[in-house]
N, CA, C and O atoms as a DFTB+ gen file, in Angstrom:
364 C
 N C O
     1  1       8.375      13.714     -11.174
     2  2       8.073      14.522     -10.002
     3  2       6.626      14.326      -9.552
     4  3       6.337      14.306      -8.355
     5  1       5.720      14.183     -10.519
     6  2       4.311      13.974     -10.178
     7  2       4.123      12.701      -9.366
     8  3       3.333      12.669      -8.422
     9  1       4.850      11.653      -9.738
    10  2       4.700      10.383      -9.036
    11  2       5.161      10.496      -7.593
    12  3       4.518       9.975      -6.682
    13  1       6.270      11.175      -7.394
    14  2       6.805      11.347      -6.044
    15  2       5.848      12.147      -5.170
    16  3       5.567      11.760      -4.036
    17  1       5.356      13.247      -5.690
    18  2       4.436      14.094      -4.927
    19  2       3.135      13.353      -4.637
    20  3       2.637      13.391      -3.512
    21  1       2.585      12.684      -5.640
    22  2       1.322      11.975      -5.419
    23  2       1.493      10.827      -4.433
    24  3       0.578      10.534      -3.664
    25  1       2.644      10.179      -4.446
    26  2       2.894       9.110      -3.481
    27  2       2.944       9.654      -2.069
    28  3       2.348       9.069      -1.165
    29  1       3.641      10.759      -1.857
    30  2       3.697      11.351      -0.519
    31  2       2.325      11.832      -0.059
    32  3       1.972      11.681       1.111
    33  1       1.561      12.405      -0.968
    34  2       0.212      12.857      -0.611
    35  2      -0.658      11.672      -0.217
    36  3      -1.403      11.745       0.760
    37  1      -0.567      10.588      -0.967
    38  2      -1.350       9.403      -0.630
    39  2      -0.962       8.835       0.724
    40  3      -1.829       8.430       1.498
    41  1       0.328       8.800       1.015
    42  2       0.780       8.281       2.308
    43  2       0.254       9.153       3.440
    44  3      -0.178       8.631       4.467
    45  1       0.284      10.469       3.271
    46  2      -0.221      11.358       4.324
    47  2      -1.721      11.196       4.516
    48  3      -2.201      11.192       5.649
    49  1      -2.471      11.064       3.421
    50  2      -3.923      10.918       3.542
    51  2      -4.282       9.593       4.195
    52  3      -5.144       9.543       5.072
    53  1      -3.622       8.520       3.769
    54  2      -3.905       7.210       4.365
    55  2      -3.521       7.201       5.839
    56  3      -4.245       6.644       6.664
    57  1      -2.398       7.808       6.176
    58  2      -1.980       7.852       7.583
    59  2      -2.962       8.640       8.432
    60  3      -3.293       8.230       9.545
    61  1      -3.430       9.769       7.914
    62  2      -4.388      10.558       8.696
    63  2      -5.716       9.833       8.839
    64  3      -6.350       9.920       9.891
    65  1      -6.153       9.117       7.803
    66  2      -7.368       8.310       7.921
    67  2      -7.201       7.219       8.969
    68  3      -8.110       6.958       9.757
    69  1      -6.036       6.588       8.973
    70  2      -5.790       5.524       9.938
    71  2      -5.779       6.057      11.356
    72  3      -6.328       5.428      12.261
    73  1      -5.161       7.205      11.559
    74  2      -5.112       7.788      12.899
    75  2      -6.501       8.191      13.364
    76  3      -6.858       7.953      14.518
    77  1      -7.288       8.796      12.485
    78  2      -8.626       9.223      12.899
    79  2      -9.516       8.031      13.221
    80  3     -10.290       8.085      14.177
    81  1      -9.423       6.962      12.446
    82  2     -10.226       5.771      12.739
    83  2      -9.768       5.122      14.034
    84  3     -10.596       4.694      14.838
    85  1      -8.462       5.044      14.246
    86  2      -7.970       4.383      15.456
    87  2      -8.298       5.176      16.711
    88  3      -8.448       4.583      17.780
    89  1      -8.413       6.494      16.620
    90  2      -8.754       7.295      17.792
    91  2     -10.248       7.277      18.095
    92  3     -10.637       7.446      19.251
    93  1     -11.092       7.079      17.092
    94  2     -12.533       7.119      17.330
    95  2     -13.100       5.784      17.789
    96  3     -14.163       5.754      18.408
    97  1     -12.424       4.692      17.504
    98  2     -12.954       3.380      17.887
    99  2     -12.331       2.914      19.196
   100  3     -11.232       3.331      19.562
   101  1     -13.047       2.047      19.888
   102  2     -12.536       1.511      21.149
   103  2     -11.494       0.427      20.875
   104  3     -11.302       0.000      19.736
   105  1     -10.833      -0.003      21.939
   106  2      -9.799      -1.024      21.820
   107  2     -10.410      -2.346      21.366
   108  3     -11.593      -2.598      21.598
   109  1      -9.630      -3.165      20.740
   110  2     -10.078      -4.487      20.338
   111  2      -9.697      -4.826      18.916
   112  3      -9.178      -4.000      18.165
   113  1      -9.970      -6.061      18.575
   114  2      -9.609      -6.551      17.248
   115  2     -10.482      -5.930      16.164
   116  3     -10.050      -5.793      15.019
   117  1     -11.707      -5.555      16.519
   118  2     -12.599      -4.936      15.535
   119  2     -12.024      -3.624      15.021
   120  3     -12.182      -3.294      13.846
   121  1     -11.359      -2.876      15.893
   122  2     -10.740      -1.614      15.470
   123  2      -9.688      -1.866      14.404
   124  3      -9.602      -1.118      13.430
   125  1      -8.884      -2.913      14.576
   126  2      -7.827      -3.182      13.613
   127  2      -8.385      -3.725      12.308
   128  3      -7.817      -3.483      11.243
   129  1      -9.488      -4.452      12.378
   130  2     -10.121      -4.924      11.144
   131  2     -10.677      -3.740      10.357
   132  3     -10.476      -3.644       9.147
   133  1     -11.377      -2.839      11.047
   134  2     -11.920      -1.647      10.389
   135  2     -10.794      -0.775       9.855
   136  3     -10.895      -0.225       8.759
   137  1      -9.726      -0.650      10.629
   138  2      -8.580       0.150      10.208
   139  2      -7.948      -0.419       8.944
   140  3      -7.577       0.333       8.043
   141  1      -7.824      -1.726       8.873
   142  2      -7.236      -2.347       7.693
   143  2      -8.144      -2.189       6.475
   144  3      -7.653      -1.970       5.367
   145  1      -9.458      -2.297       6.664
   146  2     -10.397      -2.099       5.555
   147  2     -10.336      -0.656       5.057
   148  3     -10.347      -0.414       3.850
   149  1     -10.272       0.305       5.986
   150  2     -10.135       1.713       5.596
   151  2      -8.839       1.923       4.829
   152  3      -8.813       2.642       3.830
   153  1      -7.768       1.299       5.291
   154  2      -6.479       1.394       4.607
   155  2      -6.576       0.849       3.184
   156  3      -6.098       1.481       2.242
   157  1      -7.192      -0.319       3.027
   158  2      -7.311      -0.911       1.692
   159  2      -8.148      -0.047       0.755
   160  3      -7.754       0.201      -0.384
   161  1      -9.297       0.409       1.234
   162  2     -10.172       1.220       0.386
   163  2      -9.531       2.554       0.011
   164  3      -9.606       2.978      -1.142
   165  1      -8.904       3.212       0.979
   166  2      -8.261       4.497       0.695
   167  2      -7.097       4.329      -0.270
   168  3      -6.936       5.127      -1.193
   169  1      -6.291       3.304      -0.067
   170  2      -5.149       3.084      -0.944
   171  2      -5.591       2.736      -2.357
   172  3      -5.032       3.243      -3.330
   173  1      -6.590       1.875      -2.472
   174  2      -7.054       1.504      -3.813
   175  2      -7.644       2.695      -4.554
   176  3      -7.373       2.883      -5.740
   177  1      -8.443       3.497      -3.871
   178  2      -9.056       4.633      -4.562
   179  2      -8.020       5.681      -4.944
   180  3      -8.077       6.236      -6.041
   181  1      -7.077       5.957      -4.054
   182  2      -6.080       6.982      -4.368
   183  2      -5.087       6.509      -5.415
   184  3      -4.652       7.312      -6.240
   185  1      -4.711       5.228      -5.413
   186  2      -3.821       4.750      -6.465
   187  2      -4.525       4.733      -7.813
   188  3      -3.893       4.949      -8.847
   189  1      -5.826       4.479      -7.811
   190  2      -6.586       4.543      -9.061
   191  2      -6.576       5.963      -9.614
   192  3      -6.352       6.167     -10.807
   193  1      -6.818       6.939      -8.751
   194  2      -6.813       8.338      -9.189
   195  2      -5.431       8.734      -9.692
   196  3      -5.313       9.409     -10.714
   197  1      -4.382       8.318      -8.981
   198  2      -3.021       8.637      -9.405
   199  2      -2.694       7.988     -10.744
   200  3      -2.085       8.617     -11.610
   201  1      -3.093       6.746     -10.914
   202  2      -2.798       6.052     -12.169
   203  2      -3.512       6.706     -13.346
   204  3      -2.910       6.916     -14.399
   205  1      -4.785       7.028     -13.174
   206  2      -5.538       7.669     -14.259
   207  2      -4.964       9.044     -14.575
   208  3      -4.793       9.395     -15.743
   209  1      -4.666       9.825     -13.536
   210  2      -4.118      11.165     -13.750
   211  2      -2.760      11.107     -14.421
   212  3      -2.479      11.887     -15.331
   213  1      -1.909      10.180     -13.976
   214  2      -0.582      10.098     -14.580
   215  2      -0.654       9.610     -16.021
   216  3       0.182       9.985     -16.843
   217  1      -1.639       8.782     -16.332
   218  2      -1.796       8.366     -17.729
   219  2      -2.184       9.546     -18.609
   220  3      -1.720       9.662     -19.743
   221  1      -3.038      10.422     -18.081
   222  2      -3.390      11.612     -18.849
   223  2      -2.200      12.553     -18.976
   224  3      -2.016      13.185     -20.016
   225  1      -1.388      12.652     -17.919
   226  2      -0.225      13.532     -17.992
   227  2       0.817      12.991     -18.954
   228  3       1.444      13.758     -19.685
   229  1       1.009      11.685     -18.964
   230  2       1.984      11.097     -19.875
   231  2       1.470      11.055     -21.303
   232  3       2.245      11.117     -22.258
   233  1       0.149      10.950     -21.438
   234  2      -0.505      10.769     -22.730
   235  2      -0.140       9.427     -23.341
   236  3      -0.348       9.195     -24.532
   237  1       0.403       8.551     -22.519
   238  2       0.752       7.196     -22.940
   239  2       0.414       6.268     -21.780
   240  3       0.702       6.585     -20.626
   241  1      -0.187       5.139     -22.078
   242  2      -0.448       4.159     -21.019
   243  2       0.813       3.336     -20.850
   244  3       1.212       2.597     -21.750
   245  1       1.438       3.470     -19.686
   246  2       2.672       2.765     -19.418
   247  2       2.594       1.974     -18.131
   248  3       1.531       1.850     -17.524
   249  1       3.725       1.446     -17.726
   250  2       3.775       0.627     -16.523
   251  2       4.149       1.459     -15.300
   252  3       4.060       0.968     -14.175
   253  1       4.561       2.700     -15.499
   254  2       4.986       3.543     -14.379
   255  2       3.872       3.754     -13.353
   256  3       4.147       3.644     -12.158
   257  1       2.626       4.051     -13.751
   258  2       1.579       4.190     -12.737
   259  2       1.351       2.920     -11.928
   260  3       1.055       2.988     -10.735
   261  1       1.487       1.769     -12.566
   262  2       1.337       0.510     -11.843
   263  2       2.447       0.338     -10.817
   264  3       2.194      -0.096      -9.693
   265  1       3.666       0.674     -11.194
   266  2       4.789       0.575     -10.262
   267  2       4.599       1.539      -9.101
   268  3       4.851       1.181      -7.950
   269  1       4.158       2.757      -9.389
   270  2       3.905       3.732      -8.324
   271  2       2.806       3.238      -7.398
   272  3       2.902       3.403      -6.182
   273  1       1.779       2.644      -7.947
   274  2       0.695       2.116      -7.127
   275  2       1.179       0.987      -6.227
   276  3       0.797       0.920      -5.059
   277  1       2.007       0.106      -6.753
   278  2       2.536      -0.997      -5.951
   279  2       3.438      -0.473      -4.848
   280  3       3.351      -0.940      -3.712
   281  1       4.304       0.491      -5.158
   282  2       5.189       1.067      -4.144
   283  2       4.374       1.767      -3.067
   284  3       4.678       1.643      -1.881
   285  1       3.345       2.500      -3.469
   286  2       2.487       3.171      -2.496
   287  2       1.792       2.168      -1.595
   288  3       1.679       2.388      -0.389
   289  1       1.326       1.070      -2.166
   290  2       0.673       0.044      -1.361
   291  2       1.653      -0.569      -0.366
   292  3       1.291      -0.800       0.788
   293  1       2.884      -0.835      -0.791
   294  2       3.882      -1.424       0.105
   295  2       4.224      -0.463       1.233
   296  3       4.292      -0.871       2.392
   297  1       4.439       0.814       0.908
   298  2       4.747       1.801       1.950
   299  2       3.564       1.966       2.895
   300  3       3.751       2.085       4.106
   301  1       2.353       1.974       2.356
   302  2       1.171       2.055       3.204
   303  2       1.039       0.854       4.118
   304  3       0.645       0.997       5.275
   305  1       1.368      -0.340       3.610
   306  2       1.323      -1.542       4.446
   307  2       2.360      -1.467       5.558
   308  3       2.089      -1.872       6.688
   309  1       3.536      -0.956       5.247
   310  2       4.568      -0.797       6.277
   311  2       4.107       0.191       7.336
   312  3       4.284      -0.051       8.530
   313  1       3.511       1.311       6.908
   314  2       2.990       2.293       7.868
   315  2       1.898       1.673       8.725
   316  3       1.847       1.914       9.931
   317  1       1.017       0.871       8.112
   318  2      -0.060       0.231       8.866
   319  2       0.502      -0.707       9.926
   320  3       0.091      -0.642      11.085
   321  1       1.430      -1.572       9.551
   322  2       1.940      -2.537      10.516
   323  2       2.833      -1.882      11.561
   324  3       2.887      -2.351      12.697
   325  1       3.538      -0.803      11.203
   326  2       4.307      -0.067      12.209
   327  2       3.377       0.610      13.206
   328  3       3.650       0.615      14.406
   329  1       2.278       1.184      12.715
   330  2       1.328       1.805      13.636
   331  2       0.644       0.752      14.487
   332  3       0.340       1.009      15.652
   333  1       0.392      -0.430      13.935
   334  2      -0.193      -1.519      14.717
   335  2       0.741      -1.911      15.852
   336  3       0.301      -2.074      16.991
   337  1       2.028      -2.064      15.551
   338  2       2.996      -2.423      16.593
   339  2       3.142      -1.315      17.619
   340  3       3.282      -1.589      18.811
   341  1       3.111      -0.060      17.168
   342  2       3.247       1.058      18.100
   343  2       2.054       1.124      19.029
   344  3       2.226       1.277      20.239
   345  1       0.833       1.010      18.486
   346  2      -0.368       1.054      19.319
   347  2      -0.432      -0.144      20.254
   348  3      -0.863      -0.021      21.400
   349  1      -0.003      -1.301      19.763
   350  2      -0.034      -2.499      20.595
   351  2       0.958      -2.385      21.752
   352  3       0.688      -2.852      22.859
   353  1       2.089      -1.770      21.493
   354  2       3.122      -1.650      22.518
   355  2       2.771      -0.596      23.562
   356  3       3.012      -0.808      24.750
   357  1       2.205       0.537      23.142
   358  2       2.003       1.655      24.066
   359  2       0.561       1.843      24.518
   360  3       0.276       2.798      25.241
   361  1      -0.347       0.977      24.125
   362  2      -1.727       1.167      24.591
   363  2      -2.097       0.141      25.648
   364  3      -3.220       0.152      26.152
């Protein structure tokens, strides 16, 4: 249950960061580069926190935090590219 909740929280935080960055910057390729860098940094830091916390909760170092981190990264990448297509289509 912890993995599911932490994954959803990470997706919401990364999505809100992406929306705030995309609204504050002007149009252009620089906005998407900055947005992608923000996405990478936010995802890496939050997956690190989730992995460390889940290791303490399990009291065993396992592969589950790594799998959760990879799934979170994939879902975040899908959200990023879907938002890129949406902004490109409607802006």
